[in-house]
Amino acid sequence: MKILFRFFVLLLAVAGPSQAFSQLILGARITANHNWQKYDEGTNAANADLSVWGMGASATALYRLSSRFAVGVEPGFVQRGTKCEPGFVLPYLGDAKLVCNFIDLPIVAEASRGLWKDRLLLSGKLGGGVSRLVSGYREISSVNPEVPVDRNELALDNEPQLRRWEKGLIAGLGLGFKLGHGFVNLESRYYHGLTDANKNLTSKNRSLGYSLGYRLSL
């Protein structure tokens, strides 16, 4: 997080004075998320690899404050979860994989700089926002390969321990390649949940996202 923050400050420092620029940036992206949860130190799960992969998709709507600085929102859909759900007791040895679907609304600040005669676009983002849990599923598997995996959709009204609203912070780096009137954009983003996914246990969501998108200035 400190490295990303310093990189963001550096981009702001080289942003320079405002010139003629398009005021609105619009875009869309798809994302693959590498998710895990932060557990209590000292538990067996604290040091185990309990990560799962999920998907996401979002839109971008940024307003330029200068030629290289913009703020806005990036609403979308994102999956988060864990391979071993905390507090879920199995009747046998195995795992309870939990994948939750969220509607996500982050507010972001972006600093960017054109490179190589503006054919490349280097950007950094910082922000935070809220997410709303809307659906998901749980997969219960046994160490016995003969026992089939049991997948069940979440009935949220029967899951009072799952937090419906979540707060979190984000930081990301992006590299865009000029194509047509806009940029094909590659971005890596870290998500740092501030609230526990399970109300009764330490279970803060974490993720690294890798996205591909397209953006243009209007």
Tab-separated table of C-alpha atoms in Angstrom:
chain	number	residue	atom	x	y	z
A	1	MET	CA	0.000	0.000	0.000
A	2	LYS	CA	2.830	2.445	0.858
A	3	ILE	CA	4.527	1.845	-2.509
A	4	LEU	CA	1.280	2.460	-4.391
A	5	PHE	CA	0.629	5.634	-2.393
A	6	ARG	CA	4.108	6.990	-3.150
A	7	PHE	CA	3.656	6.178	-6.830
A	8	PHE	CA	0.329	8.032	-6.800
A	9	VAL	CA	1.926	11.100	-5.181
A	10	LEU	CA	4.690	11.021	-7.806
A	11	LEU	CA	2.123	11.048	-10.602
A	12	LEU	CA	0.440	14.057	-9.005
A	13	ALA	CA	3.780	15.842	-8.723
A	14	VAL	CA	4.450	15.522	-12.455
A	15	ALA	CA	0.890	16.325	-13.478
A	16	GLY	CA	1.774	19.927	-14.236
A	17	PRO	CA	-0.559	22.846	-14.950
A	18	SER	CA	-3.993	22.361	-16.457
A	19	GLN	CA	-4.290	22.717	-20.231
A	20	ALA	CA	-7.056	22.068	-22.742
A	21	PHE	CA	-8.446	18.591	-22.063
A	22	SER	CA	-11.561	16.465	-22.335
A	23	GLN	CA	-13.472	16.618	-19.071
A	24	LEU	CA	-15.079	13.166	-19.032
A	25	ILE	CA	-13.485	9.706	-19.106
A	26	LEU	CA	-15.713	6.698	-19.763
A	27	GLY	CA	-14.748	3.049	-19.852
A	28	ALA	CA	-15.533	-0.565	-19.043
A	29	ARG	CA	-13.502	-3.573	-17.861
A	30	ILE	CA	-13.652	-7.247	-16.990
A	31	THR	CA	-11.647	-8.560	-14.058
A	32	ALA	CA	-10.281	-11.800	-12.643
A	33	ASN	CA	-9.993	-11.556	-8.850
A	34	HIS	CA	-7.670	-13.592	-6.624
A	35	ASN	CA	-9.552	-13.549	-3.293
A	36	TRP	CA	-8.805	-14.543	0.287
A	37	GLN	CA	-9.831	-13.517	3.797
A	38	LYS	CA	-7.849	-12.134	6.707
A	39	TYR	CA	-8.261	-14.356	9.781
A	40	ASP	CA	-7.119	-14.084	13.399
A	41	GLU	CA	-3.396	-14.588	13.919
A	42	GLY	CA	-2.550	-17.929	15.479
A	43	THR	CA	-5.324	-19.908	13.803
A	44	ASN	CA	-4.572	-22.722	11.389
A	45	ALA	CA	-6.290	-20.784	8.628
A	46	ALA	CA	-4.153	-17.672	9.164
A	47	ASN	CA	-1.167	-19.099	7.284
A	48	ALA	CA	-2.894	-21.493	4.878
A	49	ASP	CA	-3.542	-20.825	1.206
A	50	LEU	CA	-7.318	-20.484	1.224
A	51	SER	CA	-7.634	-18.287	-1.836
A	52	VAL	CA	-10.267	-18.590	-4.542
A	53	TRP	CA	-10.716	-16.969	-7.935
A	54	GLY	CA	-13.715	-14.883	-8.933
A	55	MET	CA	-14.859	-12.651	-11.753
A	56	GLY	CA	-15.939	-9.048	-12.002
A	57	ALA	CA	-17.090	-6.376	-14.424
A	58	SER	CA	-17.368	-2.621	-13.978
A	59	ALA	CA	-17.795	0.721	-15.682
A	60	THR	CA	-15.698	3.867	-15.295
A	61	ALA	CA	-16.979	7.441	-15.136
A	62	LEU	CA	-14.309	9.984	-14.199
A	63	TYR	CA	-14.349	13.782	-14.247
A	64	ARG	CA	-11.070	15.539	-15.010
A	65	LEU	CA	-9.952	18.228	-12.593
A	66	SER	CA	-6.830	18.833	-14.678
A	67	SER	CA	-5.140	17.278	-17.677
A	68	ARG	CA	-3.718	14.505	-15.489
A	69	PHE	CA	-5.952	14.279	-12.444
A	70	ALA	CA	-9.515	12.952	-12.268
A	71	VAL	CA	-12.091	11.737	-9.736
A	72	GLY	CA	-15.184	9.634	-10.181
A	73	VAL	CA	-16.949	6.326	-9.664
A	74	GLU	CA	-16.469	2.778	-10.972
A	75	PRO	CA	-19.688	0.834	-10.269
A	76	GLY	CA	-19.807	-2.853	-11.052
A	77	PHE	CA	-20.135	-6.475	-10.007
A	78	VAL	CA	-17.445	-8.440	-8.150
A	79	GLN	CA	-16.999	-11.871	-6.578
A	80	ARG	CA	-15.168	-12.324	-3.261
A	81	GLY	CA	-14.747	-15.295	-0.984
A	82	THR	CA	-12.593	-17.955	0.623
A	83	LYS	CA	-11.777	-21.629	0.261
A	84	CYS	CA	-12.488	-22.328	3.947
A	85	GLU	CA	-15.419	-20.383	5.358
A	86	PRO	CA	-14.749	-19.316	8.966
A	87	GLY	CA	-17.198	-20.649	11.547
A	88	PHE	CA	-18.755	-23.203	9.189
A	89	VAL	CA	-18.569	-26.628	10.890
A	90	LEU	CA	-18.536	-29.699	8.665
A	91	PRO	CA	-19.748	-33.152	9.721
A	92	TYR	CA	-16.547	-34.600	8.179
A	93	LEU	CA	-13.038	-33.522	7.135
A	94	GLY	CA	-13.194	-31.139	4.202
A	95	ASP	CA	-13.668	-27.558	3.089
A	96	ALA	CA	-16.571	-25.155	2.785
A	97	LYS	CA	-15.803	-22.817	-0.105
A	98	LEU	CA	-17.731	-19.546	-0.013
A	99	VAL	CA	-18.150	-17.262	-3.037
A	100	CYS	CA	-20.180	-14.070	-2.617
A	101	ASN	CA	-21.482	-11.773	-5.348
A	102	PHE	CA	-21.371	-8.046	-4.603
A	103	ILE	CA	-22.624	-4.902	-6.258
A	104	ASP	CA	-19.641	-2.595	-5.851
A	105	LEU	CA	-19.512	1.217	-5.776
A	106	PRO	CA	-15.987	2.590	-5.288
A	107	ILE	CA	-15.119	6.278	-5.455
A	108	VAL	CA	-11.640	6.809	-6.886
A	109	ALA	CA	-9.028	9.475	-7.561
A	110	GLU	CA	-6.728	8.915	-10.522
A	111	ALA	CA	-3.444	10.469	-11.543
A	112	SER	CA	-2.193	9.694	-15.061
A	113	ARG	CA	0.653	10.559	-17.381
A	114	GLY	CA	1.102	10.018	-21.103
A	115	LEU	CA	4.278	8.353	-22.373
A	116	TRP	CA	5.894	7.788	-25.757
A	117	LYS	CA	4.096	10.684	-27.450
A	118	ASP	CA	0.892	9.774	-25.578
A	119	ARG	CA	0.730	6.309	-27.133
A	120	LEU	CA	0.959	4.874	-23.624
A	121	LEU	CA	-0.954	5.948	-20.535
A	122	LEU	CA	0.407	5.260	-17.054
A	123	SER	CA	-2.096	5.673	-14.225
A	124	GLY	CA	-2.459	5.176	-10.489
A	125	LYS	CA	-5.640	5.059	-8.428
A	126	LEU	CA	-6.604	5.361	-4.780
A	127	GLY	CA	-10.092	5.147	-3.393
A	128	GLY	CA	-12.688	3.346	-1.355
A	129	GLY	CA	-16.349	2.579	-1.232
A	130	VAL	CA	-19.129	0.224	-0.255
A	131	SER	CA	-20.317	-3.133	-1.564
A	132	ARG	CA	-23.689	-4.860	-1.217
A	133	LEU	CA	-23.902	-8.654	-0.956
A	134	VAL	CA	-26.680	-9.784	-3.315
A	135	SER	CA	-26.117	-13.528	-3.849
A	136	GLY	CA	-23.542	-16.302	-3.738
A	137	TYR	CA	-22.967	-19.983	-3.219
A	138	ARG	CA	-21.270	-22.434	-0.873
A	139	GLU	CA	-19.451	-25.568	-2.020
A	140	ILE	CA	-18.972	-28.303	0.586
A	141	SER	CA	-16.334	-30.876	-0.283
A	142	SER	CA	-14.815	-33.840	1.533
A	143	VAL	CA	-11.248	-35.102	1.657
A	144	ASN	CA	-12.801	-38.351	0.440
A	145	PRO	CA	-12.802	-38.076	-3.379
A	146	GLU	CA	-15.780	-40.445	-3.561
A	147	VAL	CA	-18.018	-37.904	-1.818
A	148	PRO	CA	-19.394	-35.480	-4.449
A	149	VAL	CA	-19.110	-31.729	-4.013
A	150	ASP	CA	-22.359	-30.252	-2.695
A	151	ARG	CA	-23.052	-26.789	-4.105
A	152	ASN	CA	-25.849	-24.675	-2.628
A	153	GLU	CA	-26.986	-21.183	-3.507
A	154	LEU	CA	-27.010	-18.830	-0.528
A	155	ALA	CA	-30.400	-18.014	0.960
A	156	LEU	CA	-29.367	-14.700	2.477
A	157	ASP	CA	-32.397	-14.469	4.763
A	158	ASN	CA	-31.127	-17.652	6.423
A	159	GLU	CA	-27.535	-16.408	6.706
A	160	PRO	CA	-27.677	-13.731	9.445
A	161	GLN	CA	-23.941	-14.096	10.135
A	162	LEU	CA	-23.015	-12.824	6.656
A	163	ARG	CA	-22.608	-9.072	6.470
A	164	ARG	CA	-24.712	-7.557	3.697
A	165	TRP	CA	-22.840	-4.219	3.483
A	166	GLU	CA	-19.065	-4.044	3.287
A	167	LYS	CA	-16.587	-1.158	3.288
A	168	GLY	CA	-13.147	-1.273	1.727
A	169	LEU	CA	-10.166	0.563	0.246
A	170	ILE	CA	-8.568	0.121	-3.174
A	171	ALA	CA	-5.244	0.975	-4.792
A	172	GLY	CA	-4.226	0.192	-8.340
A	173	LEU	CA	-1.796	0.685	-11.190
A	174	GLY	CA	-2.717	0.750	-14.857
A	175	LEU	CA	-1.047	0.835	-18.271
A	176	GLY	CA	-2.976	1.862	-21.372
A	177	PHE	CA	-2.136	1.323	-25.050
A	178	LYS	CA	-3.512	3.760	-27.620
A	179	LEU	CA	-6.142	2.171	-29.874
A	180	GLY	CA	-8.500	4.302	-31.922
A	181	HIS	CA	-9.858	7.234	-29.930
A	182	GLY	CA	-9.089	5.623	-26.580
A	183	PHE	CA	-6.847	3.183	-24.732
A	184	VAL	CA	-6.878	-0.547	-24.145
A	185	ASN	CA	-6.147	-0.630	-20.443
A	186	LEU	CA	-4.453	-3.261	-18.255
A	187	GLU	CA	-4.803	-2.755	-14.522
A	188	SER	CA	-3.810	-4.480	-11.313
A	189	ARG	CA	-5.807	-3.526	-8.230
A	190	TYR	CA	-5.632	-4.423	-4.542
A	191	TYR	CA	-8.787	-4.476	-2.404
A	192	HIS	CA	-8.556	-4.174	1.394
A	193	GLY	CA	-11.828	-4.897	3.198
A	194	LEU	CA	-12.431	-2.938	6.407
A	195	THR	CA	-15.369	-4.951	7.750
A	196	ASP	CA	-15.630	-8.656	8.560
A	197	ALA	CA	-17.555	-10.777	6.073
A	198	ASN	CA	-18.785	-12.854	9.026
A	199	LYS	CA	-20.200	-10.575	11.720
A	200	ASN	CA	-19.023	-12.904	14.506
A	201	LEU	CA	-15.479	-13.721	13.327
A	202	THR	CA	-12.402	-12.004	11.908
A	203	SER	CA	-12.892	-12.502	8.171
A	204	LYS	CA	-11.950	-9.387	6.220
A	205	ASN	CA	-11.968	-9.761	2.439
A	206	ARG	CA	-8.769	-9.196	0.468
A	207	SER	CA	-8.209	-9.483	-3.269
A	208	LEU	CA	-5.850	-8.798	-6.135
A	209	GLY	CA	-7.654	-8.003	-9.373
A	210	TYR	CA	-6.296	-8.208	-12.918
A	211	SER	CA	-8.422	-6.405	-15.462
A	212	LEU	CA	-8.670	-5.704	-19.165
A	213	GLY	CA	-10.718	-2.774	-20.373
A	214	TYR	CA	-11.142	0.131	-22.741
A	215	ARG	CA	-11.444	3.832	-21.918
A	216	LEU	CA	-11.806	7.036	-23.851
A	217	SER	CA	-12.056	10.744	-23.164
A	218	LEU	CA	-15.044	12.788	-24.280
